[in-house]
XYZ file of C-alpha atoms in Angstrom:
439
model
C -11.603 0.814 26.113
C -14.223 0.924 23.345
C -14.234 -1.183 20.200
C -16.640 -0.462 17.380
C -16.755 -2.168 14.005
C -19.679 -0.145 12.663
C -19.520 2.845 10.313
C -21.411 6.012 11.162
C -24.752 6.129 9.299
C -24.016 9.255 7.247
C -20.761 7.882 5.869
C -22.409 4.526 5.253
C -24.765 6.316 2.870
C -21.691 7.498 0.934
C -20.344 3.951 0.830
C -23.683 2.637 -0.408
C -23.697 5.245 -3.185
C -20.142 4.266 -4.163
C -21.088 0.596 -4.331
C -24.066 1.235 -6.607
C -22.112 3.732 -8.732
C -19.296 1.219 -9.161
C -21.693 -1.480 -10.279
C -23.853 0.582 -12.628
C -21.427 3.177 -14.016
C -17.732 2.386 -13.481
C -17.557 -1.351 -14.107
C -19.467 -1.250 -17.429
C -17.222 1.560 -18.662
C -14.070 -0.367 -17.731
C -14.911 -2.976 -20.387
C -14.385 -0.416 -23.173
C -10.624 -0.666 -22.606
C -8.491 2.025 -24.195
C -11.511 3.512 -25.955
C -12.310 5.266 -22.672
C -8.808 6.773 -22.536
C -8.118 7.475 -26.199
C -8.700 10.685 -28.169
C -12.057 12.060 -27.136
C -12.808 9.061 -24.937
C -11.698 10.667 -21.705
C -13.937 13.680 -22.302
C -16.878 11.554 -23.413
C -16.770 8.805 -20.796
C -14.545 9.547 -17.807
C -15.103 13.260 -17.250
C -18.888 12.892 -16.774
C -18.354 10.203 -14.153
C -15.765 12.352 -12.407
C -18.316 15.152 -12.237
C -20.858 12.831 -10.618
C -18.242 11.936 -8.010
C -17.517 15.627 -7.397
C -21.237 16.329 -7.034
C -21.322 13.725 -4.262
C -18.364 15.350 -2.510
C -16.232 12.244 -3.001
C -13.522 13.599 -5.291
C -9.885 13.206 -4.103
C -11.003 12.478 -0.556
C -7.409 11.875 0.558
C -6.740 15.611 0.212
C -7.659 18.355 2.635
C -10.418 20.889 1.885
C -7.798 23.474 0.931
C -6.889 21.224 -2.009
C -10.437 20.361 -3.022
C -10.791 17.140 -1.045
C -12.723 16.106 2.039
C -9.749 15.566 4.338
C -11.014 12.110 5.248
C -8.904 10.159 7.683
C -7.274 6.908 6.670
C -10.025 4.741 8.149
C -12.700 6.313 5.955
C -10.339 6.131 2.993
C -9.827 2.438 3.715
C -13.559 1.796 3.595
C -13.822 3.747 0.341
C -10.798 2.153 -1.308
C -12.076 -1.288 -0.413
C -14.893 -0.643 -2.885
C -12.744 1.153 -5.460
C -10.242 -1.713 -5.464
C -12.735 -3.949 -7.229
C -12.084 -2.174 -10.546
C -8.890 -0.606 -11.887
C -10.742 2.316 -13.523
C -12.290 3.505 -10.248
C -9.294 5.476 -8.860
C -9.229 7.655 -11.994
C -12.944 8.322 -11.660
C -12.588 9.258 -7.982
C -9.443 11.392 -8.398
C -7.146 9.104 -6.438
C -5.225 7.270 -9.149
C -1.573 6.373 -8.716
C 0.966 7.790 -9.237
C -0.829 11.159 -9.423
C -2.084 11.021 -5.834
C 1.373 10.638 -4.349
C 2.902 13.180 -6.707
C 0.199 15.714 -5.898
C 0.764 15.096 -2.195
C 4.476 15.898 -2.292
C 3.949 18.947 -4.518
C 1.341 20.151 -2.033
C 3.741 19.606 0.882
C 7.044 20.631 -0.655
C 6.310 22.559 -3.847
C 6.876 26.278 -4.300
C 3.934 28.583 -4.948
C 4.900 28.664 -8.610
C 5.054 24.854 -8.826
C 1.671 24.512 -7.163
C 0.111 27.044 -9.492
C 1.611 25.481 -12.605
C 1.269 21.789 -11.839
C -0.676 20.973 -8.667
C -4.108 22.267 -9.589
C -4.184 20.703 -13.089
C -3.031 17.440 -11.484
C -5.720 17.557 -8.804
C -8.395 18.367 -11.371
C -7.384 15.384 -13.488
C -6.417 17.642 -16.404
C -2.859 16.278 -16.589
C -1.080 13.061 -15.607
C 2.298 12.553 -13.938
C 4.928 9.863 -13.353
C 7.300 9.133 -10.472
C 10.718 8.590 -12.018
C 12.739 7.031 -9.210
C 13.812 3.402 -9.804
C 16.771 2.606 -12.043
C 17.783 -0.407 -14.155
C 20.897 -1.124 -12.081
C 19.714 -0.933 -8.491
C 15.940 -0.980 -8.600
C 14.425 1.203 -5.876
C 17.487 1.358 -3.591
C 18.410 5.074 -3.544
C 21.993 4.329 -2.481
C 22.642 2.660 -5.848
C 21.261 5.413 -8.090
C 23.411 6.789 -10.917
C 21.198 9.559 -12.334
C 22.733 12.977 -11.619
C 21.579 16.582 -11.639
C 24.484 19.010 -11.984
C 24.001 22.736 -11.371
C 25.271 24.911 -14.214
C 24.549 28.572 -13.577
C 20.836 28.806 -12.889
C 20.010 25.489 -14.562
C 20.093 21.853 -13.528
C 21.447 19.376 -16.086
C 20.039 15.880 -15.581
C 21.636 12.711 -16.967
C 20.753 9.081 -16.351
C 18.191 6.353 -16.893
C 15.058 5.489 -14.968
C 13.140 2.225 -14.961
C 9.417 1.532 -14.397
C 8.317 5.161 -14.344
C 4.634 4.219 -14.290
C 2.490 6.162 -16.743
C 5.384 8.102 -18.266
C 3.883 7.718 -21.747
C 0.780 9.676 -20.700
C 2.480 12.122 -18.352
C 2.820 15.877 -18.595
C 5.398 16.012 -15.801
C 7.933 13.607 -14.313
C 9.022 13.699 -10.668
C 12.704 12.813 -11.008
C 14.991 11.518 -8.249
C 18.652 12.483 -8.958
C 22.013 12.834 -7.204
C 22.938 16.473 -6.595
C 25.548 16.146 -3.816
C 27.646 13.008 -4.404
C 30.237 13.978 -1.768
C 27.762 14.483 1.074
C 28.815 12.339 4.080
C 25.248 11.247 4.786
C 24.346 9.035 1.786
C 20.645 9.746 2.316
C 21.219 13.468 1.728
C 22.930 13.149 -1.646
C 19.789 13.191 -3.756
C 17.138 15.741 -4.659
C 13.813 15.755 -6.496
C 12.830 17.712 -9.570
C 9.688 18.437 -11.545
C 10.562 17.875 -15.195
C 8.029 18.461 -17.996
C 7.963 15.304 -20.101
C 8.400 17.283 -23.340
C 11.662 18.865 -22.151
C 14.421 18.327 -24.763
C 16.577 15.353 -23.796
C 13.768 13.374 -22.142
C 13.464 10.146 -24.099
C 11.028 7.348 -23.347
C 13.027 4.409 -24.669
C 10.090 2.020 -24.422
C 6.934 1.272 -22.462
C 7.286 -2.008 -20.627
C 4.188 -4.098 -19.996
C 3.395 -6.051 -16.831
C 2.553 -9.616 -17.815
C 0.633 -9.547 -21.080
C -0.759 -6.043 -20.602
C 0.028 -3.068 -22.782
C 3.181 -1.240 -21.772
C 2.736 1.563 -19.255
C 5.997 1.275 -17.296
C 8.320 3.824 -18.826
C 11.998 3.160 -19.409
C 13.194 6.777 -19.536
C 16.559 8.265 -20.477
C 17.587 11.781 -19.408
C 20.226 13.084 -21.797
C 21.509 16.538 -20.780
C 17.996 17.565 -19.747
C 18.094 21.232 -18.722
C 15.546 22.610 -16.273
C 15.561 25.909 -14.361
C 16.763 26.062 -10.758
C 13.129 26.398 -9.661
C 12.437 22.852 -10.900
C 13.917 21.624 -7.601
C 11.086 20.100 -5.539
C 11.569 20.749 -1.845
C 14.959 21.387 -0.197
C 18.131 20.231 -1.890
C 19.314 16.840 -0.622
C 15.906 15.905 0.812
C 14.693 13.440 -1.839
C 14.811 10.474 0.529
C 12.637 12.206 3.134
C 10.196 13.445 0.494
C 9.978 9.965 -1.021
C 9.169 8.396 2.343
C 6.356 10.914 2.818
C 4.990 9.917 -0.562
C 5.490 6.165 -0.331
C 4.108 5.739 3.183
C 0.619 6.813 2.173
C 0.863 4.992 -1.145
C 1.599 1.665 0.532
C -1.463 2.005 2.737
C -3.729 2.901 -0.182
C -2.389 -0.016 -2.252
C -3.343 -2.325 0.600
C -6.793 -0.757 0.928
C -7.565 -1.309 -2.741
C -6.132 -4.834 -2.601
C -8.751 -5.700 0.018
C -11.378 -4.873 -2.596
C -9.604 -6.836 -5.316
C -9.376 -9.892 -3.046
C -13.055 -9.570 -2.153
C -13.935 -9.529 -5.851
C -11.871 -12.668 -6.499
C -13.561 -14.413 -3.571
C -17.003 -13.374 -4.831
C -16.297 -14.816 -8.267
C -14.890 -17.989 -6.715
C -18.046 -18.515 -4.670
C -20.302 -17.722 -7.625
C -18.477 -20.328 -9.694
C -18.675 -22.886 -6.886
C -22.457 -22.683 -6.543
C -23.037 -22.536 -10.318
C -20.720 -25.125 -11.868
C -21.701 -28.801 -11.768
C -19.732 -31.971 -12.383
C -21.049 -35.537 -12.685
C -21.074 -35.811 -8.876
C -22.652 -32.493 -7.986
C -21.877 -28.791 -7.739
C -18.343 -27.626 -6.998
C -19.646 -26.103 -3.766
C -20.510 -29.604 -2.528
C -16.902 -30.807 -2.562
C -14.897 -30.436 0.625
C -11.681 -29.501 -1.197
C -13.493 -26.573 -2.818
C -15.082 -25.675 0.504
C -11.613 -25.676 2.101
C -10.284 -23.269 -0.536
C -13.227 -20.934 0.002
C -12.850 -21.083 3.787
C -9.091 -20.438 3.616
C -9.641 -17.507 1.271
C -12.311 -15.921 3.458
C -10.138 -16.259 6.565
C -7.115 -14.753 4.798
C -9.177 -11.854 3.494
C -10.753 -11.055 6.857
C -7.411 -11.206 8.667
C -5.803 -8.928 6.081
C -8.755 -6.537 6.070
C -8.624 -6.141 9.852
C -4.863 -5.524 9.732
C -5.360 -2.842 7.071
C -8.215 -1.184 8.967
C -6.249 -1.229 12.219
C -3.266 0.360 10.462
C -5.517 3.067 9.008
C -6.951 3.683 12.488
C -3.445 3.997 13.951
C -2.458 6.551 11.297
C -5.540 8.594 12.162
C -4.691 8.310 15.846
C -1.029 9.325 15.637
C -1.149 11.597 12.562
C 2.388 10.399 11.840
C 3.378 7.705 9.350
C 6.680 7.121 11.166
C 4.879 6.017 14.332
C 2.999 3.422 12.308
C 5.995 2.342 10.256
C 5.911 -1.258 11.485
C 2.212 -1.643 10.752
C 2.472 -0.138 7.266
C 5.371 -2.471 6.488
C 3.357 -5.414 7.820
C 0.381 -4.844 5.513
C 2.826 -4.385 2.633
C 4.306 -7.808 3.462
C 0.928 -9.534 3.825
C -0.625 -7.959 0.723
C 1.017 -9.927 -2.136
C 0.589 -13.292 -0.415
C -3.093 -12.803 0.380
C -3.818 -11.413 -3.091
C -1.947 -14.227 -4.823
C -3.494 -17.015 -2.760
C -7.095 -15.886 -3.204
C -6.717 -15.014 -6.900
C -4.950 -18.315 -7.630
C -7.709 -20.321 -5.927
C -10.374 -18.415 -7.856
C -8.460 -19.083 -11.068
C -8.163 -22.784 -10.320
C -11.848 -23.252 -9.512
C -12.699 -21.681 -12.900
C -10.581 -24.298 -14.683
C -9.473 -23.567 -18.252
C -11.632 -20.447 -18.322
C -9.747 -19.176 -15.290
C -6.360 -19.148 -17.053
C -7.775 -17.509 -20.173
C -7.734 -13.819 -21.016
C -11.539 -13.890 -20.828
C -11.385 -13.790 -17.036
C -9.477 -11.398 -14.743
C -7.578 -13.947 -12.660
C -4.306 -14.122 -14.604
C -4.082 -10.342 -14.323
C -4.793 -10.578 -10.595
C -2.094 -13.193 -10.036
C 0.386 -11.062 -11.971
C -0.643 -8.005 -9.961
C 0.037 -9.913 -6.747
C 3.677 -10.263 -7.779
C 3.782 -6.568 -8.665
C 2.507 -5.761 -5.162
C 5.477 -7.646 -3.747
C 7.849 -5.329 -5.623
C 6.165 -1.931 -5.967
C 6.967 0.655 -3.285
C 9.776 -1.535 -1.966
C 10.182 -5.337 -2.087
C 8.603 -7.598 0.509
C 11.980 -8.601 1.943
C 12.844 -4.986 2.814
C 9.529 -4.518 4.607
C 9.984 -7.732 6.564
C 13.293 -6.370 7.828
C 11.524 -3.132 8.795
C 8.874 -5.051 10.742
C 11.496 -7.093 12.562
C 13.639 -4.071 13.427
C 10.638 -2.144 14.732
C 9.645 -5.090 16.922
C 13.158 -5.769 18.216
C 13.873 -2.174 19.225
C 11.509 -2.611 22.178
C 13.657 -5.407 23.636
C 16.814 -5.111 25.724
C 19.573 -7.753 25.738
C 20.235 -10.087 28.654
C 23.782 -11.429 28.762
C 23.463 -13.719 31.782
C 24.404 -17.387 31.476
C 20.735 -18.437 31.529
C 17.924 -16.093 30.482
C 15.368 -14.717 32.901
C 12.701 -16.939 31.331
C 14.759 -20.118 31.935
C 12.273 -22.464 33.625
C 14.515 -23.581 36.543
C 15.237 -19.932 37.282
C 11.544 -19.066 37.174
C 10.693 -21.986 39.470
C 13.350 -20.872 41.964
C 12.005 -17.308 41.906
C 8.439 -18.533 42.400
C 9.469 -20.731 45.330
C 11.270 -17.799 46.936
C 8.294 -15.492 46.433
C 5.787 -17.918 47.899
C 8.112 -19.462 50.537
C 5.763 -18.708 53.448
C 2.719 -20.159 51.697
C 4.670 -23.233 50.616
C 5.918 -23.744 54.195
C 2.347 -23.527 55.485
C 1.103 -25.981 52.841
C 3.902 -28.411 53.700
C 3.105 -28.219 57.429
C -0.603 -28.718 56.686
C 0.153 -31.702 54.456
C 2.398 -33.318 57.121
C -0.273 -32.769 59.785
C -2.944 -34.411 57.608
C -0.586 -37.295 56.906
C 0.020 -37.830 60.622
C -3.733 -37.828 61.266
C -4.297 -40.319 58.470
C -1.537 -42.625 59.776
C -2.911 -42.470 63.316
C -6.407 -43.482 62.205
C -5.158 -46.333 59.993
């Protein structure tokens, strides 16, 4: 067995370039806020950076060469995303921003030639944006509670219903919509289908854009009121929305975790910088054991989480099958919000009043940690998945006392080593007799 925690030298050069590019180009631009995204801003600021990334061969690296990417495995993507996770603008610059990455992936896997031609290439090139319109106000992300329907009338689908937290809907050109097409299907997981719906289709109404915390609203509350789309708007086979969604969400959960490693590392960096810089009447913050304990706890949490993420990425590369790594993906999804929250909260606290202000990033980080516990399935659901995946490898024992009952194990050991025990007893009695005789 070989273990190696080093990165090959050629790829390390790519990582070094990313780190410098992030520091000198991406992070300064991120402080312009919406000016970088507004009219003319995207062309003036973001597009040039995207071209630099493409020139380095680092654009949309999660995609295969046939789609303009590098086809990097998950382990390399993890190392990349660790650096990109330090700044929220970075995924857009590197062509791997959510929800476009996941939407492009399922169109690439399940889309018709016409759908790929019309939507996939503009999406991959960053020319258009998309939204994943799945969750609903009544049942959240549980597909068995969905009410939105798509009824076939002639050669058109008529979609009715409401969707909640369709991220980026306000900027989208297309919406990937999850709707019930076969309500009477015996298998409840085969009742729903997916559709590609242009956002400007009559009947699509963005009721409002909900903000997370104090941020501007980007989570679309969308109503579909007799929205008519052609039969060819169906994405993938009819009744296969659940399977398609799992394909999409599996990779998304891993990439969220990868970027969260970077966000946690940034929070820890700022915490340490504050600790060695800020003085009180009795010395620097870094001199106090309570501060040292918070820094130590944060570093340990981060390293444990990072190794779990990297191991999960390695397993995906090994098996080439998300289902075989289902437990591990669920585990990093469970760990992610806790680690992110704990480190960000400690960094916030060490910065005092400045830390809770909108002049530092920590309040946004703490809020994001709660989002991570909800997005792509709540933590509780993933804990159940982890437990079920672990328990399936065990078989029940219905005897009065279990096989690991200590008296039973002692009896088995005595039976196994009966000859040796008999010899030891005889030897002990002989030595005792000798000792008594010489006394």
